[in-house]
Coordinates of C-alpha atoms in Angstrom, one line a residue:
M143 CA 200.2 -83.7 51.6
Q144 CA 202.0 -85.8 48.9
Y145 CA 205.8 -86.1 49.3
R146 CA 207.8 -84.9 46.3
H147 CA 211.1 -84.7 47.5
A148 CA 212.1 -86.9 50.5
P149 CA 211.3 -90.2 50.0
A150 CA 210.5 -92.4 52.5
A151 CA 213.6 -93.3 54.5
N152 CA 215.2 -94.6 57.7
H153 CA 216.4 -92.1 59.2
A154 CA 218.1 -93.7 62.4
A155 CA 221.6 -92.9 61.9
L156 CA 220.6 -89.1 62.2
D157 CA 218.4 -89.7 65.2
A158 CA 221.1 -91.4 66.3
A159 CA 223.7 -88.6 65.5
L160 CA 221.9 -85.3 66.4
A161 CA 221.8 -83.9 70.0
S162 CA 218.2 -82.5 71.4
A163 CA 217.3 -79.6 73.5
P164 CA 214.6 -80.8 76.3
G165 CA 211.2 -78.9 75.4
R166 CA 212.5 -78.3 72.1
P167 CA 210.5 -80.3 69.2
T168 CA 211.8 -80.8 65.8
L169 CA 211.0 -80.8 62.7
P170 CA 210.3 -84.9 60.9
V171 CA 213.6 -85.3 58.8
R172 CA 211.5 -86.1 55.8
L173 CA 209.0 -83.3 56.2
T174 CA 212.3 -80.6 56.6
V175 CA 213.8 -82.0 53.8
E176 CA 209.9 -82.4 51.5
L177 CA 209.7 -78.5 52.7
F178 CA 213.5 -77.5 51.9
G179 CA 212.7 -78.9 48.2
R180 CA 209.3 -77.0 47.8
A181 CA 211.1 -73.7 48.8
R182 CA 214.1 -74.7 46.4
E183 CA 211.6 -74.5 43.5
H184 CA 210.6 -70.9 44.4
V185 CA 214.1 -69.7 44.3
P186 CA 214.9 -66.8 42.1
G187 CA 216.7 -67.9 38.9
A188 CA 217.0 -71.6 40.6
R189 CA 220.3 -70.7 42.3
G190 CA 222.3 -73.6 42.7
T191 CA 223.8 -73.3 45.9
L192 CA 221.8 -71.7 48.8
T193 CA 221.9 -69.7 52.3
V194 CA 219.2 -70.9 54.6
W195 CA 218.5 -69.2 57.8
D196 CA 216.7 -71.0 60.7
P197 CA 215.5 -67.9 63.3
C198 CA 214.2 -70.8 65.7
C199 CA 217.0 -73.0 65.3
G200 CA 217.0 -74.1 69.3
A201 CA 219.6 -76.9 69.0
G202 CA 220.1 -76.5 65.2
G203 CA 219.3 -80.0 64.3
T204 CA 216.9 -78.3 61.0
L205 CA 220.0 -77.2 60.0
A206 CA 222.2 -80.1 60.3
V207 CA 219.5 -82.0 58.4
L208 CA 219.7 -79.5 55.4
G209 CA 223.2 -80.1 55.2
L210 CA 223.6 -83.8 55.6
L211 CA 220.5 -84.4 53.3
C212 CA 220.6 -81.8 50.9
A213 CA 222.6 -81.0 48.5
G214 CA 223.8 -77.4 47.1
V215 CA 223.5 -75.6 50.5
H216 CA 226.2 -73.0 50.6
R217 CA 225.9 -71.9 53.8
L218 CA 223.3 -72.0 57.0
A219 CA 223.1 -69.5 60.1
G220 CA 221.2 -70.5 62.9
S221 CA 219.9 -68.0 65.7
D222 CA 217.2 -67.6 68.9
A223 CA 216.1 -66.2 71.9
D224 CA 217.4 -68.5 73.8
P225 CA 221.0 -68.6 74.0
R226 CA 220.2 -72.7 76.1
P227 CA 220.2 -74.8 73.4
L228 CA 222.8 -73.3 71.0
D229 CA 225.6 -75.0 72.0
L230 CA 224.0 -78.4 71.1
A231 CA 223.1 -76.4 67.7
R232 CA 226.8 -75.9 67.5
R233 CA 227.9 -79.4 68.3
N234 CA 224.9 -80.6 65.7
L235 CA 226.3 -79.0 62.7
G236 CA 229.8 -79.8 63.7
L237 CA 229.3 -83.0 62.2
L238 CA 228.5 -81.5 58.9
G239 CA 232.8 -80.7 59.2
P240 CA 235.7 -83.0 58.5
G241 CA 235.9 -85.6 61.1
G242 CA 232.1 -84.6 63.0
L243 CA 230.0 -87.7 62.0
A244 CA 233.5 -90.1 63.1
T245 CA 233.9 -88.2 66.1
R246 CA 230.2 -89.2 66.9
A247 CA 230.7 -92.7 66.1
D248 CA 233.8 -92.8 68.6
E249 CA 231.5 -91.5 71.1
L250 CA 228.7 -94.1 70.5
E251 CA 231.4 -97.0 70.3
E252 CA 232.8 -96.3 73.4
L253 CA 229.1 -96.3 74.8
A254 CA 228.3 -99.6 73.4
A255 CA 232.0 -100.2 75.0
R256 CA 231.3 -99.0 78.6
H257 CA 227.3 -100.3 78.8
G258 CA 227.8 -103.4 76.7
K259 CA 224.7 -102.6 74.8
D260 CA 224.4 -103.2 70.5
A261 CA 222.2 -100.7 70.1
Y262 CA 225.4 -97.8 70.6
A263 CA 227.4 -99.7 68.4
G264 CA 224.5 -100.1 65.7
A265 CA 224.4 -96.7 65.7
A266 CA 227.8 -96.0 65.7
A267 CA 228.0 -98.1 62.3
A268 CA 224.9 -96.3 61.0
V269 CA 226.8 -92.7 61.7
R270 CA 229.8 -93.6 60.4
A271 CA 228.3 -94.7 57.0
L272 CA 226.5 -91.2 56.1
V273 CA 228.2 -88.9 53.9
P274 CA 226.9 -85.3 53.7
R275 CA 225.5 -84.0 50.8
S276 CA 226.6 -80.7 51.5
R277 CA 229.4 -78.8 53.7
P278 CA 228.4 -75.2 54.5
E279 CA 230.2 -73.0 56.2
W280 CA 227.8 -72.4 59.2
S281 CA 227.1 -70.1 61.7
V282 CA 224.8 -69.5 64.9
G283 CA 224.2 -67.0 67.6
V284 CA 222.0 -65.6 70.2
A285 CA 218.8 -62.7 68.2
D286 CA 215.7 -62.3 69.2
A287 CA 213.5 -62.2 65.7
G288 CA 211.8 -58.9 66.7
D289 CA 216.0 -57.3 67.2
P290 CA 217.0 -56.2 63.6
A291 CA 220.7 -54.7 64.9
A292 CA 221.2 -58.5 67.1
V293 CA 219.9 -60.8 64.0
R294 CA 222.3 -59.2 61.0
A295 CA 225.1 -59.4 63.9
A296 CA 224.1 -62.9 63.8
L297 CA 223.3 -63.6 60.4
G298 CA 227.3 -62.8 60.4
G299 CA 226.9 -61.1 56.8
A300 CA 224.7 -64.0 55.4
V301 CA 222.1 -62.9 52.6
P302 CA 219.4 -65.9 53.2
D303 CA 217.9 -67.5 50.2
M304 CA 215.4 -69.4 51.9
V305 CA 214.4 -68.9 55.7
L306 CA 212.9 -72.5 57.5
A307 CA 211.8 -71.8 61.1
D308 CA 209.4 -74.2 63.2
L309 CA 207.4 -71.3 65.3
P310 CA 207.3 -71.6 68.7
H311 CA 204.2 -74.3 70.0
D312 CA 205.7 -76.1 73.3
R313 CA 205.9 -75.6 76.7
Q314 CA 208.9 -74.5 77.1
T315 CA 209.1 -72.2 73.8
T316 CA 207.8 -68.6 74.0
W317 CA 207.3 -65.9 72.2
S318 CA 209.7 -62.6 73.1
G319 CA 210.5 -59.4 71.9
L320 CA 208.2 -59.1 68.9
P321 CA 207.1 -55.3 68.3
P322 CA 203.1 -55.3 69.9
A323 CA 200.4 -55.5 67.8
P324 CA 198.6 -52.1 66.7
G325 CA 196.9 -50.5 69.5
A326 CA 197.5 -53.2 72.0
G327 CA 199.5 -52.8 75.3
A328 CA 202.7 -53.3 77.1
G329 CA 203.7 -57.5 76.5
A330 CA 201.5 -58.1 73.7
G331 CA 204.7 -59.2 71.2
A332 CA 204.8 -62.4 73.8
G333 CA 202.9 -65.5 74.2
R334 CA 202.9 -69.1 74.6
G335 CA 201.9 -72.2 73.8
T336 CA 200.0 -73.0 70.3
G337 CA 197.5 -70.2 71.1
G338 CA 199.7 -67.2 70.9
T339 CA 200.2 -68.4 66.9
R340 CA 196.8 -66.9 66.2
D341 CA 195.2 -63.9 65.1
A342 CA 193.2 -61.9 67.6
A343 CA 189.0 -62.0 67.1
D344 CA 189.0 -59.0 65.8
G345 CA 192.0 -59.7 63.4
T346 CA 195.1 -58.2 64.9
P347 CA 198.0 -60.0 63.6
G348 CA 199.0 -62.8 66.3
P349 CA 202.4 -63.1 67.3
A350 CA 203.5 -65.9 64.2
A351 CA 202.4 -63.2 61.3
R352 CA 204.0 -60.4 63.6
F353 CA 207.2 -62.7 63.7
L354 CA 207.3 -63.1 60.0
S355 CA 206.7 -59.9 59.1
A356 CA 210.1 -59.1 61.6
V357 CA 212.2 -61.7 59.9
A358 CA 210.7 -60.5 56.3
G359 CA 212.0 -57.1 57.7
V360 CA 215.7 -58.5 57.4
V361 CA 215.9 -60.3 55.0
R362 CA 215.6 -60.0 50.6
P363 CA 212.4 -59.6 49.3
D364 CA 212.4 -62.3 47.1
T365 CA 214.0 -64.5 50.2
V366 CA 211.6 -67.7 49.9
I367 CA 209.9 -67.8 54.4
V368 CA 208.9 -71.1 55.2
A369 CA 207.2 -71.6 58.4
V370 CA 205.8 -74.3 60.2
G371 CA 203.4 -74.4 62.7
A372 CA 200.9 -76.5 64.7
G373 CA 197.6 -76.5 64.5
R374 CA 195.4 -76.4 60.9
T375 CA 197.4 -73.1 59.2
V376 CA 199.9 -70.7 59.3
P377 CA 198.8 -67.3 59.9
L378 CA 199.7 -64.5 57.7
P379 CA 199.2 -60.9 57.8
P380 CA 196.1 -59.6 56.2
G381 CA 195.8 -59.6 52.7
T382 CA 199.5 -61.3 52.1
R383 CA 199.4 -63.9 49.3
S384 CA 201.4 -67.7 50.3
L385 CA 203.3 -69.1 47.7
E386 CA 202.0 -72.8 48.4
R387 CA 200.3 -74.5 52.0
V388 CA 200.6 -77.6 53.0
R389 CA 199.0 -79.8 56.2
I390 CA 201.4 -82.7 57.8
G391 CA 199.2 -84.5 60.4
R392 CA 199.1 -82.2 63.1
R393 CA 201.4 -79.3 61.4
A394 CA 200.4 -76.9 59.0
A395 CA 203.2 -75.1 56.8
V396 CA 203.0 -71.6 54.8
L397 CA 205.6 -71.1 52.1
V398 CA 205.4 -67.0 51.3
R399 CA 207.9 -64.8 49.8
A400 CA 209.2 -61.8 52.3
G401 CA 208.2 -59.5 49.7
E402 CA 204.7 -60.1 50.8
L403 CA 205.1 -59.8 54.2
G404 CA 204.2 -56.2 55.8
S405 CA 206.4 -54.3 58.3
P406 CA 205.4 -56.3 62.0

């Protein structure tokens, strides 16, 4: 993939500023910015301010990167079926508010003084030099994408222009709560690891496709959905037309309009 919206840069300051959850892989910073830029090109009317929802937000790193590095972000909404990393998400998104980065820099300077490590002092200086490109409102909440009522409650009235989701593909991230595939037995809505994203041999949509259909069911038809997965491709329901498909190393991404996705 050729980068059009995210020039190469040193993002060490972000690595120092953002907290991460064990077993929850995060999107690379440059890839996050690039996918946001590509999706923005497809937002109807090229809206000047955007609302972005991450339905697999985990520790909120992707949303925080958007606020720190992308202009024109008005509101960020994060949800996750797993409540455990959401305190980290609140901490990371708190960096976008007044004094958030300064507080994190103070913490790093305290670590530098306590442990006598220059690396902490350098990280503190880098964090203190960061200036967020946007100052969005934000919210996070517990919600499984397969539960529309819980999702709407977690969104708190936010109307997403864009959805950016890094699909579950790690040992500690799982599919849960999705409607079963047509003709499937109980428990068919859950899967683990990369293999769980694929469609069945008979063409029955797998968890990834059903997840995206569930997400599409709670947003406007013109909302642009960006889904990233591990592997050669991100599967969509049969007959769905994508806006773009890209490959980046061991990851694949698809951009699709919500109205193209059928019911889960």
